[in-house]
GROMACS .gro file of C-alpha atoms in nm:
model
  404
    1UNK     CA    1  -5.766   2.220  -0.324
    2UNK     CA    2  -5.867   2.078  -0.653
    3UNK     CA    3  -6.166   2.011  -0.846
    4UNK     CA    4  -6.330   1.937  -1.159
    5UNK     CA    5  -6.634   1.828  -1.408
    6UNK     CA    6  -6.620   1.691  -1.766
    7UNK     CA    7  -6.921   1.683  -2.014
    8UNK     CA    8  -6.908   1.439  -2.372
    9UNK     CA    9  -6.641   1.640  -2.549
   10UNK     CA   10  -6.511   1.920  -2.255
   11UNK     CA   11  -6.296   1.880  -1.882
   12UNK     CA   12  -6.220   2.120  -1.700
   13UNK     CA   13  -5.992   2.105  -1.418
   14UNK     CA   14  -5.946   2.431  -1.136
   15UNK     CA   15  -5.708   2.436  -0.848
   16UNK     CA   16  -5.749   2.703  -0.631
   17UNK     CA   17  -5.372   2.807  -0.505
   18UNK     CA   18  -5.334   2.899  -0.132
   19UNK     CA   19  -4.980   3.008   0.048
   20UNK     CA   20  -4.843   2.721   0.175
   21UNK     CA   21  -4.565   2.529   0.114
   22UNK     CA   22  -4.572   2.163   0.097
   23UNK     CA   23  -4.167   2.057   0.223
   24UNK     CA   24  -4.066   1.961   0.509
   25UNK     CA   25  -3.972   2.247   0.745
   26UNK     CA   26  -3.816   2.187   1.140
   27UNK     CA   27  -4.041   2.374   1.399
   28UNK     CA   28  -3.748   2.543   1.522
   29UNK     CA   29  -3.645   2.695   1.212
   30UNK     CA   30  -3.832   3.036   1.160
   31UNK     CA   31  -3.954   3.276   0.861
   32UNK     CA   32  -3.767   3.487   0.706
   33UNK     CA   33  -3.926   3.879   0.748
   34UNK     CA   34  -4.016   3.997   0.436
   35UNK     CA   35  -3.780   4.317   0.287
   36UNK     CA   36  -3.876   4.571   0.184
   37UNK     CA   37  -3.789   4.640  -0.240
   38UNK     CA   38  -3.671   4.994  -0.215
   39UNK     CA   39  -3.491   4.910   0.069
   40UNK     CA   40  -3.220   4.767  -0.166
   41UNK     CA   41  -3.195   4.964  -0.405
   42UNK     CA   42  -2.914   5.237  -0.467
   43UNK     CA   43  -2.967   5.577  -0.511
   44UNK     CA   44  -2.894   5.786  -0.840
   45UNK     CA   45  -2.852   6.105  -0.670
   46UNK     CA   46  -2.507   6.167  -0.650
   47UNK     CA   47  -2.438   6.152  -1.031
   48UNK     CA   48  -2.433   6.505  -1.166
   49UNK     CA   49  -2.405   6.569  -1.459
   50UNK     CA   50  -2.640   6.310  -1.578
   51UNK     CA   51  -2.913   6.239  -1.840
   52UNK     CA   52  -3.132   5.940  -1.718
   53UNK     CA   53  -3.310   6.043  -1.406
   54UNK     CA   54  -3.379   5.723  -1.221
   55UNK     CA   55  -3.477   5.781  -0.784
   56UNK     CA   56  -3.533   5.524  -0.525
   57UNK     CA   57  -3.824   5.609  -0.249
   58UNK     CA   58  -3.749   5.488   0.107
   59UNK     CA   59  -4.081   5.657   0.272
   60UNK     CA   60  -4.293   5.365   0.085
   61UNK     CA   61  -4.410   5.072   0.337
   62UNK     CA   62  -4.635   4.867   0.077
   63UNK     CA   63  -4.362   4.821  -0.162
   64UNK     CA   64  -4.334   4.446  -0.407
   65UNK     CA   65  -4.125   4.194  -0.189
   66UNK     CA   66  -3.884   4.036  -0.338
   67UNK     CA   67  -3.841   3.647  -0.220
   68UNK     CA   68  -4.170   3.731   0.020
   69UNK     CA   69  -4.186   3.396   0.301
   70UNK     CA   70  -4.439   3.168   0.232
   71UNK     CA   71  -4.679   3.327   0.468
   72UNK     CA   72  -4.720   3.642   0.260
   73UNK     CA   73  -4.909   3.588  -0.055
   74UNK     CA   74  -5.209   3.740  -0.225
   75UNK     CA   75  -5.402   3.346  -0.215
   76UNK     CA   76  -5.334   3.377  -0.612
   77UNK     CA   77  -5.031   3.248  -0.645
   78UNK     CA   78  -4.902   2.908  -0.735
   79UNK     CA   79  -4.646   2.920  -0.439
   80UNK     CA   80  -4.758   3.226  -0.210
   81UNK     CA   81  -4.363   3.401  -0.239
   82UNK     CA   82  -4.037   3.213  -0.227
   83UNK     CA   83  -4.012   2.949  -0.448
   84UNK     CA   84  -3.647   2.807  -0.357
   85UNK     CA   85  -3.464   2.826  -0.074
   86UNK     CA   86  -3.164   2.843  -0.313
   87UNK     CA   87  -3.011   3.165  -0.468
   88UNK     CA   88  -3.191   3.270  -0.765
   89UNK     CA   89  -3.067   3.464  -1.062
   90UNK     CA   90  -3.364   3.728  -1.046
   91UNK     CA   91  -3.191   3.879  -0.721
   92UNK     CA   92  -2.920   3.885  -0.887
   93UNK     CA   93  -3.092   4.087  -1.202
   94UNK     CA   94  -3.286   4.295  -0.923
   95UNK     CA   95  -2.975   4.423  -0.775
   96UNK     CA   96  -2.861   4.567  -1.053
   97UNK     CA   97  -3.161   4.829  -1.073
   98UNK     CA   98  -3.336   5.049  -0.922
   99UNK     CA   99  -3.667   5.206  -0.907
  100UNK     CA  100  -3.802   5.502  -1.065
  101UNK     CA  101  -4.152   5.673  -1.003
  102UNK     CA  102  -4.338   5.802  -1.291
  103UNK     CA  103  -4.685   5.878  -1.386
  104UNK     CA  104  -4.969   5.966  -1.206
  105UNK     CA  105  -5.220   5.701  -1.022
  106UNK     CA  106  -5.545   5.729  -1.116
  107UNK     CA  107  -5.840   5.612  -0.983
  108UNK     CA  108  -6.023   5.630  -0.625
  109UNK     CA  109  -5.742   5.541  -0.373
  110UNK     CA  110  -5.948   5.245  -0.228
  111UNK     CA  111  -5.776   4.916  -0.191
  112UNK     CA  112  -5.757   4.604  -0.474
  113UNK     CA  113  -5.931   4.311  -0.484
  114UNK     CA  114  -5.901   4.057  -0.675
  115UNK     CA  115  -6.133   4.010  -1.007
  116UNK     CA  116  -6.260   3.621  -0.881
  117UNK     CA  117  -6.338   3.658  -0.494
  118UNK     CA  118  -6.297   3.997  -0.399
  119UNK     CA  119  -6.066   3.926  -0.218
  120UNK     CA  120  -5.796   4.167  -0.062
  121UNK     CA  121  -5.444   4.174  -0.264
  122UNK     CA  122  -5.116   4.164  -0.146
  123UNK     CA  123  -4.899   4.542  -0.143
  124UNK     CA  124  -4.735   4.412  -0.437
  125UNK     CA  125  -5.090   4.481  -0.622
  126UNK     CA  126  -5.171   4.821  -0.472
  127UNK     CA  127  -5.085   5.078  -0.625
  128UNK     CA  128  -4.933   5.372  -0.468
  129UNK     CA  129  -5.090   5.693  -0.401
  130UNK     CA  130  -4.942   5.933  -0.617
  131UNK     CA  131  -4.669   5.797  -0.861
  132UNK     CA  132  -4.624   5.481  -1.002
  133UNK     CA  133  -4.319   5.243  -0.921
  134UNK     CA  134  -4.082   5.149  -1.273
  135UNK     CA  135  -3.821   4.857  -1.273
  136UNK     CA  136  -3.496   4.982  -1.445
  137UNK     CA  137  -3.118   4.861  -1.532
  138UNK     CA  138  -2.924   5.120  -1.654
  139UNK     CA  139  -2.574   5.059  -1.812
  140UNK     CA  140  -2.278   5.323  -1.863
  141UNK     CA  141  -2.180   5.660  -1.871
  142UNK     CA  142  -2.431   5.903  -1.832
  143UNK     CA  143  -2.228   6.169  -2.084
  144UNK     CA  144  -2.276   5.922  -2.317
  145UNK     CA  145  -2.609   5.992  -2.550
  146UNK     CA  146  -2.934   5.830  -2.431
  147UNK     CA  147  -3.043   5.510  -2.549
  148UNK     CA  148  -3.382   5.344  -2.392
  149UNK     CA  149  -3.425   4.999  -2.477
  150UNK     CA  150  -3.833   4.858  -2.445
  151UNK     CA  151  -3.924   4.541  -2.388
  152UNK     CA  152  -4.277   4.401  -2.556
  153UNK     CA  153  -4.508   4.197  -2.450
  154UNK     CA  154  -4.530   3.975  -2.265
  155UNK     CA  155  -4.139   3.966  -2.149
  156UNK     CA  156  -3.969   4.155  -1.921
  157UNK     CA  157  -3.672   4.466  -1.943
  158UNK     CA  158  -3.436   4.140  -1.856
  159UNK     CA  159  -3.488   4.040  -2.248
  160UNK     CA  160  -3.242   4.300  -2.243
  161UNK     CA  161  -2.954   4.209  -2.030
  162UNK     CA  162  -2.684   4.121  -2.268
  163UNK     CA  163  -2.802   4.415  -2.509
  164UNK     CA  164  -2.684   4.640  -2.209
  165UNK     CA  165  -2.336   4.605  -2.135
  166UNK     CA  166  -2.255   4.653  -2.538
  167UNK     CA  167  -2.401   4.978  -2.537
  168UNK     CA  168  -2.246   5.068  -2.223
  169UNK     CA  169  -1.929   5.140  -2.388
  170UNK     CA  170  -2.006   5.435  -2.599
  171UNK     CA  171  -2.372   5.498  -2.467
  172UNK     CA  172  -2.597   5.562  -2.164
  173UNK     CA  173  -2.872   5.256  -2.197
  174UNK     CA  174  -3.170   5.241  -1.957
  175UNK     CA  175  -3.425   4.894  -1.998
  176UNK     CA  176  -3.764   4.945  -1.782
  177UNK     CA  177  -4.008   4.731  -1.706
  178UNK     CA  178  -4.353   4.842  -1.800
  179UNK     CA  179  -4.619   4.852  -1.536
  180UNK     CA  180  -4.803   4.445  -1.492
  181UNK     CA  181  -4.436   4.330  -1.597
  182UNK     CA  182  -4.125   4.255  -1.423
  183UNK     CA  183  -4.048   4.420  -1.074
  184UNK     CA  184  -4.242   4.739  -1.171
  185UNK     CA  185  -4.619   4.825  -1.003
  186UNK     CA  186  -4.877   4.588  -1.095
  187UNK     CA  187  -5.204   4.788  -0.966
  188UNK     CA  188  -5.528   4.532  -1.062
  189UNK     CA  189  -5.741   4.706  -1.307
  190UNK     CA  190  -6.022   4.942  -1.191
  191UNK     CA  191  -5.799   5.030  -0.907
  192UNK     CA  192  -5.532   5.314  -1.055
  193UNK     CA  193  -5.463   5.125  -1.441
  194UNK     CA  194  -5.694   4.949  -1.680
  195UNK     CA  195  -5.392   4.864  -1.908
  196UNK     CA  196  -5.543   4.991  -2.188
  197UNK     CA  197  -5.271   5.087  -2.469
  198UNK     CA  198  -5.411   5.493  -2.430
  199UNK     CA  199  -5.300   5.435  -2.077
  200UNK     CA  200  -4.971   5.299  -2.180
  201UNK     CA  201  -4.867   5.574  -2.477
  202UNK     CA  202  -4.925   5.865  -2.215
  203UNK     CA  203  -4.789   5.643  -1.885
  204UNK     CA  204  -4.435   5.599  -2.146
  205UNK     CA  205  -4.437   5.965  -2.185
  206UNK     CA  206  -4.379   6.017  -1.808
  207UNK     CA  207  -4.203   5.787  -1.807
  208UNK     CA  208  -3.921   5.898  -2.093
  209UNK     CA  209  -4.021   6.321  -1.946
  210UNK     CA  210  -3.851   6.139  -1.624
  211UNK     CA  211  -3.562   6.012  -1.739
  212UNK     CA  212  -3.419   6.196  -2.000
  213UNK     CA  213  -3.455   6.607  -2.047
  214UNK     CA  214  -3.182   6.506  -2.392
  215UNK     CA  215  -3.288   6.359  -2.760
  216UNK     CA  216  -3.340   6.008  -2.694
  217UNK     CA  217  -3.333   5.627  -2.888
  218UNK     CA  218  -3.615   5.468  -2.841
  219UNK     CA  219  -3.552   5.043  -2.887
  220UNK     CA  220  -3.889   4.868  -2.882
  221UNK     CA  221  -3.946   4.511  -2.989
  222UNK     CA  222  -4.287   4.344  -3.105
  223UNK     CA  223  -4.639   4.442  -2.970
  224UNK     CA  224  -4.565   4.762  -2.778
  225UNK     CA  225  -4.422   4.894  -3.112
  226UNK     CA  226  -4.798   5.072  -3.188
  227UNK     CA  227  -4.811   5.239  -2.849
  228UNK     CA  228  -4.444   5.352  -2.847
  229UNK     CA  229  -4.464   5.534  -3.237
  230UNK     CA  230  -4.766   5.710  -3.096
  231UNK     CA  231  -4.613   5.849  -2.827
  232UNK     CA  232  -4.331   5.935  -3.107
  233UNK     CA  233  -4.549   6.089  -3.360
  234UNK     CA  234  -4.657   6.347  -3.095
  235UNK     CA  235  -4.303   6.355  -2.959
  236UNK     CA  236  -4.103   6.402  -3.324
  237UNK     CA  237  -3.859   6.647  -3.095
  238UNK     CA  238  -3.735   6.405  -2.849
  239UNK     CA  239  -3.630   6.152  -3.102
  240UNK     CA  240  -3.278   6.084  -3.240
  241UNK     CA  241  -3.378   5.723  -3.369
  242UNK     CA  242  -3.648   5.467  -3.349
  243UNK     CA  243  -3.550   5.157  -3.392
  244UNK     CA  244  -3.864   4.872  -3.381
  245UNK     CA  245  -3.794   4.457  -3.324
  246UNK     CA  246  -4.013   4.284  -3.465
  247UNK     CA  247  -4.333   4.489  -3.494
  248UNK     CA  248  -4.648   4.405  -3.611
  249UNK     CA  249  -4.632   4.586  -3.940
  250UNK     CA  250  -4.913   4.424  -4.126
  251UNK     CA  251  -5.283   4.371  -4.170
  252UNK     CA  252  -5.227   3.985  -4.055
  253UNK     CA  253  -4.982   4.113  -3.779
  254UNK     CA  254  -5.296   4.269  -3.572
  255UNK     CA  255  -5.409   3.926  -3.410
  256UNK     CA  256  -5.237   3.832  -3.156
  257UNK     CA  257  -5.133   3.464  -3.151
  258UNK     CA  258  -5.368   3.204  -3.005
  259UNK     CA  259  -5.067   3.138  -2.766
  260UNK     CA  260  -5.136   3.511  -2.597
  261UNK     CA  261  -5.496   3.574  -2.706
  262UNK     CA  262  -5.609   3.309  -2.482
  263UNK     CA  263  -5.523   3.513  -2.134
  264UNK     CA  264  -5.818   3.749  -2.293
  265UNK     CA  265  -6.089   3.465  -2.252
  266UNK     CA  266  -6.296   3.423  -2.047
  267UNK     CA  267  -6.276   3.256  -1.716
  268UNK     CA  268  -5.975   3.027  -1.843
  269UNK     CA  269  -5.810   3.349  -1.930
  270UNK     CA  270  -5.802   3.409  -1.545
  271UNK     CA  271  -5.693   3.056  -1.510
  272UNK     CA  272  -5.441   3.024  -1.722
  273UNK     CA  273  -5.322   3.397  -1.678
  274UNK     CA  274  -5.260   3.238  -1.310
  275UNK     CA  275  -4.946   2.930  -1.472
  276UNK     CA  276  -4.622   3.022  -1.426
  277UNK     CA  277  -4.475   2.809  -1.705
  278UNK     CA  278  -4.816   2.899  -1.933
  279UNK     CA  279  -4.789   3.238  -1.876
  280UNK     CA  280  -4.432   3.307  -1.913
  281UNK     CA  281  -4.288   2.988  -2.031
  282UNK     CA  282  -4.470   2.898  -2.277
  283UNK     CA  283  -4.601   3.260  -2.402
  284UNK     CA  284  -4.202   3.306  -2.451
  285UNK     CA  285  -4.068   3.014  -2.592
  286UNK     CA  286  -4.385   2.983  -2.848
  287UNK     CA  287  -4.269   3.295  -3.058
  288UNK     CA  288  -3.927   3.125  -3.205
  289UNK     CA  289  -3.673   2.901  -3.145
  290UNK     CA  290  -3.506   3.030  -2.880
  291UNK     CA  291  -3.429   2.789  -2.571
  292UNK     CA  292  -3.487   2.960  -2.267
  293UNK     CA  293  -3.224   2.787  -1.984
  294UNK     CA  294  -3.330   2.711  -1.632
  295UNK     CA  295  -3.168   2.996  -1.493
  296UNK     CA  296  -3.294   3.242  -1.702
  297UNK     CA  297  -3.669   3.082  -1.713
  298UNK     CA  298  -3.613   3.107  -1.312
  299UNK     CA  299  -3.676   3.485  -1.339
  300UNK     CA  300  -3.893   3.534  -1.599
  301UNK     CA  301  -4.168   3.279  -1.367
  302UNK     CA  302  -4.083   3.491  -1.066
  303UNK     CA  303  -4.338   3.806  -1.104
  304UNK     CA  304  -4.616   3.505  -1.178
  305UNK     CA  305  -4.466   3.274  -0.866
  306UNK     CA  306  -4.435   3.562  -0.616
  307UNK     CA  307  -4.770   3.709  -0.658
  308UNK     CA  308  -5.108   3.659  -0.813
  309UNK     CA  309  -5.092   4.014  -0.950
  310UNK     CA  310  -4.899   3.995  -1.245
  311UNK     CA  311  -5.156   3.685  -1.389
  312UNK     CA  312  -5.457   3.946  -1.362
  313UNK     CA  313  -5.172   4.195  -1.512
  314UNK     CA  314  -5.141   3.990  -1.797
  315UNK     CA  315  -5.501   3.890  -1.863
  316UNK     CA  316  -5.610   4.264  -1.817
  317UNK     CA  317  -5.321   4.367  -2.076
  318UNK     CA  318  -5.439   4.062  -2.305
  319UNK     CA  319  -5.786   4.172  -2.362
  320UNK     CA  320  -5.723   4.529  -2.416
  321UNK     CA  321  -5.443   4.394  -2.698
  322UNK     CA  322  -5.680   4.200  -2.853
  323UNK     CA  323  -5.911   4.455  -2.869
  324UNK     CA  324  -5.701   4.761  -2.963
  325UNK     CA  325  -5.430   4.603  -3.072
  326UNK     CA  326  -5.602   4.628  -3.513
  327UNK     CA  327  -5.630   5.003  -3.450
  328UNK     CA  328  -5.307   5.067  -3.311
  329UNK     CA  329  -5.190   4.903  -3.633
  330UNK     CA  330  -5.336   5.058  -3.885
  331UNK     CA  331  -5.240   5.409  -3.723
  332UNK     CA  332  -4.856   5.305  -3.727
  333UNK     CA  333  -4.891   5.205  -4.020
  334UNK     CA  334  -4.980   5.526  -4.153
  335UNK     CA  335  -4.757   5.731  -3.913
  336UNK     CA  336  -4.411   5.554  -4.069
  337UNK     CA  337  -4.591   5.666  -4.412
  338UNK     CA  338  -4.670   5.996  -4.365
  339UNK     CA  339  -4.413   6.215  -4.527
  340UNK     CA  340  -4.369   6.426  -4.192
  341UNK     CA  341  -4.200   6.160  -4.017
  342UNK     CA  342  -3.935   6.259  -3.927
  343UNK     CA  343  -3.754   6.082  -3.682
  344UNK     CA  344  -3.524   5.780  -3.865
  345UNK     CA  345  -3.647   5.438  -3.838
  346UNK     CA  346  -3.534   5.097  -3.880
  347UNK     CA  347  -3.666   4.833  -3.823
  348UNK     CA  348  -3.448   4.475  -3.747
  349UNK     CA  349  -3.692   4.134  -3.860
  350UNK     CA  350  -3.581   3.855  -3.694
  351UNK     CA  351  -3.711   3.575  -3.978
  352UNK     CA  352  -3.779   3.277  -3.728
  353UNK     CA  353  -4.051   3.506  -3.574
  354UNK     CA  354  -4.353   3.181  -3.557
  355UNK     CA  355  -4.632   3.438  -3.471
  356UNK     CA  356  -4.548   3.767  -3.686
  357UNK     CA  357  -4.538   3.677  -4.089
  358UNK     CA  358  -4.210   3.832  -4.253
  359UNK     CA  359  -4.462   3.798  -4.563
  360UNK     CA  360  -4.571   4.165  -4.593
  361UNK     CA  361  -4.267   4.321  -4.422
  362UNK     CA  362  -4.064   4.397  -4.752
  363UNK     CA  363  -4.303   4.566  -4.922
  364UNK     CA  364  -4.397   4.832  -4.615
  365UNK     CA  365  -4.050   4.918  -4.578
  366UNK     CA  366  -3.954   4.974  -4.915
  367UNK     CA  367  -4.257   5.198  -4.959
  368UNK     CA  368  -4.233   5.397  -4.628
  369UNK     CA  369  -3.857   5.445  -4.721
  370UNK     CA  370  -3.767   5.268  -4.331
  371UNK     CA  371  -3.436   5.074  -4.346
  372UNK     CA  372  -3.492   4.666  -4.329
  373UNK     CA  373  -3.209   4.461  -4.130
  374UNK     CA  374  -3.314   4.089  -4.190
  375UNK     CA  375  -3.152   3.840  -3.917
  376UNK     CA  376  -3.206   3.535  -4.110
  377UNK     CA  377  -3.184   3.303  -3.700
  378UNK     CA  378  -3.383   3.531  -3.488
  379UNK     CA  379  -3.738   3.477  -3.424
  380UNK     CA  380  -3.975   3.684  -3.235
  381UNK     CA  381  -3.783   3.780  -2.908
  382UNK     CA  382  -3.460   3.899  -3.128
  383UNK     CA  383  -3.300   4.009  -2.835
  384UNK     CA  384  -3.273   3.709  -2.628
  385UNK     CA  385  -3.205   3.496  -2.994
  386UNK     CA  386  -2.910   3.725  -3.109
  387UNK     CA  387  -2.846   3.975  -2.795
  388UNK     CA  388  -2.501   4.004  -2.925
  389UNK     CA  389  -2.575   4.135  -3.296
  390UNK     CA  390  -2.903   4.334  -3.195
  391UNK     CA  391  -2.615   4.544  -2.949
  392UNK     CA  392  -2.393   4.617  -3.197
  393UNK     CA  393  -2.664   4.699  -3.422
  394UNK     CA  394  -2.822   4.931  -3.225
  395UNK     CA  395  -2.438   5.099  -3.167
  396UNK     CA  396  -2.382   5.089  -3.549
  397UNK     CA  397  -2.736   5.295  -3.635
  398UNK     CA  398  -2.722   5.542  -3.290
  399UNK     CA  399  -2.332   5.599  -3.426
  400UNK     CA  400  -2.441   5.691  -3.739
  401UNK     CA  401  -2.661   5.969  -3.700
  402UNK     CA  402  -2.406   6.101  -3.458
  403UNK     CA  403  -2.230   6.197  -3.778
  404UNK     CA  404  -2.472   6.333  -4.000
   0.00000   0.00000   0.00000
């Protein structure tokens, strides 16, 4: 159901999307039954000894629904669930992963309602009663040195899909989805997680403690870099290396680009964050020269097509970033330039980043005495633009640390 109104200079169009499939469907064809996510996932418990510990849990009946039937949804999905009868690349990626539980769920335990109409949200929008569920993918032997790959905003662990196999030859690599992204939990704001940067810092501590008892190498891309640096400043003893991929380093970097800040706007933010093409394709493609193939775009779109919870989470984290990013960038700069900073830090920079200017990056690295590696053909999402090169760079950086 759509309606619009206009003035002399502005036009607004609203779409109320409900989980209705407009494709012809024979009456005799039954709807597929929903399959809970956890029932498909492998266990890690048979791997000993190990550094990373990701566990499945089969005792939850409110898990994220992959390929939900069209009758399942929370009323805010553009499709209400499954958007194709054909096998999806998201299915294959999902099969490679597992669920890890980490970071206590806050709030009163009340069932989440959407912030616009106050309707009860679907199961994928609800937090569990104890610990949040995080989707992660591992590659390589648990006996090898651990490397944790952390995606940026907005993105998914999927962005490291080509980096993981490269690192697997000598390292044990794990990429995870932040809360609110990919296949991890997407609780509604004020119902267990508010998506503030401080909450992301504390949740990261829980994740790393769950993943590894040993010292780790952290690789983080983009706007989540200040969150990771703040965590690292309080846990330097936990890190072997820190590798930052196109982090916001200068004062000018503290402002979100319009492509992302639009999601924080009143009313329009709620609407645009529910548009899969704007929230996924446009948000990823505007950061650099990367051209997304359709099968790749299908994976990034999946959370926004399956449930409105992904859009509400995007809206919440955009507001937090717009409000808190400047303070976090300033704090990150001080931490990385402090003489007490002992973690070996490398900054890799895609020079064709359309969001973060290269101006001032070299000066900062010289002043802070951190190594800078420039990638002339890459944009903001360097792990997408030159995944093989990034994988080899990470492996080389970590191997040099091992030889020290």
